[in-house]
Amino acid sequence: MADAIPKKYENTERWAFGNTEQQADDVVKLILNGTKTATCSNLDGEGIPLAGDVFVVVDGKNVPICAVELTTVEMKTYDQVDEAHAYAEGEGDRSLAYWRKELQSFFEEYDLFSPDMTLVLMNFKVIETF
């Protein structure tokens, strides 16, 4: 099935979502049905993506599912993230309260959480499915 990925995406950075195979598969469904159009990451030393950058989203078995293009990228602290971003992330009940609880828990697992931590907020669109 990995042969289904177009040649132009062979060297494109891959994104996997969630901490488990099931979470990754669930998030892929949200992306494909248009519910999830945003994500975020902590600011680290690996550089900041730019609007127009393309990534390949993989499922829980690391199989390429689609390509997404970033439409906007901005930086905010955890405490500055608003309802609109939480809603665009498309998970749970899509509320800011749910988003805050889940993101805090996620970053605490890696000893990264701080209410004033800088996050890279990214909105994206699916540009091709495989």
CSV table of C-alpha atoms in Angstrom, one decimal:
chain,number,residue,atom,x,y,z
A,1,MET,CA,0.0,0.0,0.0
A,2,ALA,CA,3.0,2.3,0.6
A,3,ASP,CA,3.5,2.1,-3.2
A,4,ALA,CA,0.3,4.3,-3.5
A,5,ILE,CA,2.2,7.4,-2.4
A,6,PRO,CA,3.0,9.6,-5.4
A,7,LYS,CA,6.7,9.9,-6.2
A,8,LYS,CA,6.6,13.7,-5.5
A,9,TYR,CA,5.9,13.0,-1.8
A,10,GLU,CA,8.6,10.3,-1.3
A,11,ASN,CA,10.9,12.6,0.6
A,12,THR,CA,8.2,14.7,2.3
A,13,GLU,CA,8.3,14.9,6.1
A,14,ARG,CA,5.7,12.6,7.6
A,15,TRP,CA,3.3,13.4,10.4
A,16,ALA,CA,1.8,10.9,12.8
A,17,PHE,CA,-0.9,12.0,15.3
A,18,GLY,CA,-1.6,10.6,18.8
A,19,ASN,CA,0.3,8.3,21.1
A,20,THR,CA,-1.2,5.0,19.9
A,21,GLU,CA,-2.0,3.3,16.6
A,22,GLN,CA,-5.7,3.7,17.3
A,23,GLN,CA,-5.4,7.5,18.1
A,24,ALA,CA,-3.4,7.9,14.8
A,25,ASP,CA,-6.1,6.1,12.9
A,26,ASP,CA,-8.9,8.1,14.6
A,27,VAL,CA,-7.2,11.4,13.8
A,28,VAL,CA,-6.6,10.4,10.1
A,29,LYS,CA,-10.4,9.9,9.8
A,30,LEU,CA,-11.0,13.4,11.3
A,31,ILE,CA,-8.6,14.9,8.7
A,32,LEU,CA,-10.1,13.1,5.8
A,33,ASN,CA,-13.7,14.0,6.7
A,34,GLY,CA,-12.7,17.7,7.2
A,35,THR,CA,-13.3,17.9,10.9
A,36,LYS,CA,-9.6,18.4,11.8
A,37,THR,CA,-8.0,21.3,10.0
A,38,ALA,CA,-5.5,22.4,12.6
A,39,THR,CA,-2.8,21.1,14.9
A,40,CYS,CA,0.0,22.4,17.1
A,41,SER,CA,3.4,21.5,18.4
A,42,ASN,CA,5.7,22.8,21.0
A,43,LEU,CA,8.4,25.2,19.9
A,44,ASP,CA,11.6,23.2,19.6
A,45,GLY,CA,15.0,23.6,17.9
A,46,GLU,CA,13.8,21.9,14.7
A,47,GLY,CA,12.6,25.1,13.0
A,48,ILE,CA,9.2,26.6,12.4
A,49,PRO,CA,7.1,25.4,9.4
A,50,LEU,CA,5.7,28.0,7.1
A,51,ALA,CA,2.4,28.4,5.3
A,52,GLY,CA,2.7,26.5,2.1
A,53,ASP,CA,4.8,23.7,3.6
A,54,VAL,CA,3.5,20.2,2.7
A,55,PHE,CA,3.5,17.1,5.0
A,56,VAL,CA,2.4,13.5,4.5
A,57,VAL,CA,0.0,12.2,7.1
A,58,VAL,CA,0.4,8.6,8.1
A,59,ASP,CA,-2.0,6.2,9.9
A,60,GLY,CA,-1.2,4.1,13.0
A,61,LYS,CA,0.7,1.6,10.9
A,62,ASN,CA,2.8,4.4,9.3
A,63,VAL,CA,1.0,4.0,6.0
A,64,PRO,CA,0.8,7.3,4.0
A,65,ILE,CA,-2.8,8.4,3.8
A,66,CYS,CA,-2.8,12.0,2.5
A,67,ALA,CA,-0.8,15.1,1.9
A,68,VAL,CA,-1.7,18.3,3.7
A,69,GLU,CA,-0.5,21.9,3.0
A,70,LEU,CA,-0.2,24.4,5.8
A,71,THR,CA,-2.4,27.4,5.3
A,72,THR,CA,-1.5,29.5,8.3
A,73,VAL,CA,1.2,29.2,11.0
A,74,GLU,CA,1.4,31.3,14.1
A,75,MET,CA,2.9,31.1,17.6
A,76,LYS,CA,1.1,31.6,20.8
A,77,THR,CA,1.5,30.4,24.4
A,78,TYR,CA,-0.7,27.6,25.6
A,79,ASP,CA,-2.7,30.1,27.6
A,80,GLN,CA,-3.3,32.3,24.5
A,81,VAL,CA,-4.9,29.6,22.4
A,82,ASP,CA,-8.5,30.4,21.7
A,83,GLU,CA,-11.8,28.5,21.1
A,84,ALA,CA,-11.4,28.8,17.3
A,85,HIS,CA,-8.1,26.9,17.2
A,86,ALA,CA,-9.4,24.3,19.6
A,87,TYR,CA,-12.5,23.8,17.4
A,88,ALA,CA,-10.3,23.5,14.3
A,89,GLU,CA,-8.2,20.8,15.9
A,90,GLY,CA,-11.4,18.8,15.7
A,91,GLU,CA,-10.9,16.4,18.6
A,92,GLY,CA,-13.2,15.4,21.5
A,93,ASP,CA,-16.1,17.9,21.9
A,94,ARG,CA,-14.0,20.5,20.1
A,95,SER,CA,-14.1,22.9,23.1
A,96,LEU,CA,-11.2,24.9,24.5
A,97,ALA,CA,-11.6,23.1,27.8
A,98,TYR,CA,-11.2,19.7,26.2
A,99,TRP,CA,-8.2,21.0,24.1
A,100,ARG,CA,-6.5,22.4,27.2
A,101,LYS,CA,-7.0,19.2,29.2
A,102,GLU,CA,-5.7,16.9,26.4
A,103,LEU,CA,-2.8,19.1,25.4
A,104,GLN,CA,-1.6,19.6,29.0
A,105,SER,CA,-1.8,15.8,29.6
A,106,PHE,CA,0.1,15.1,26.3
A,107,PHE,CA,2.9,17.6,27.0
A,108,GLU,CA,3.2,16.5,30.7
A,109,GLU,CA,4.0,13.0,29.5
A,110,TYR,CA,7.1,14.4,27.9
A,111,ASP,CA,7.9,16.8,30.8
A,112,LEU,CA,7.3,19.7,28.5
A,113,PHE,CA,4.2,21.4,29.9
A,114,SER,CA,4.1,25.0,31.1
A,115,PRO,CA,1.1,27.3,30.9
A,116,ASP,CA,3.4,29.8,29.1
A,117,MET,CA,5.0,27.3,26.8
A,118,THR,CA,5.2,28.5,23.2
A,119,LEU,CA,3.2,26.5,20.7
A,120,VAL,CA,3.3,26.5,16.9
A,121,LEU,CA,-0.3,26.6,15.7
A,122,MET,CA,-0.9,25.3,12.2
A,123,ASN,CA,-3.9,25.2,10.0
A,124,PHE,CA,-3.9,22.9,7.0
A,125,LYS,CA,-5.9,21.6,4.1
A,126,VAL,CA,-5.8,18.2,2.5
A,127,ILE,CA,-4.3,18.5,-1.0
A,128,GLU,CA,-4.2,14.9,-2.0
A,129,THR,CA,-5.3,11.5,-0.7
A,130,PHE,CA,-3.6,8.3,-1.5
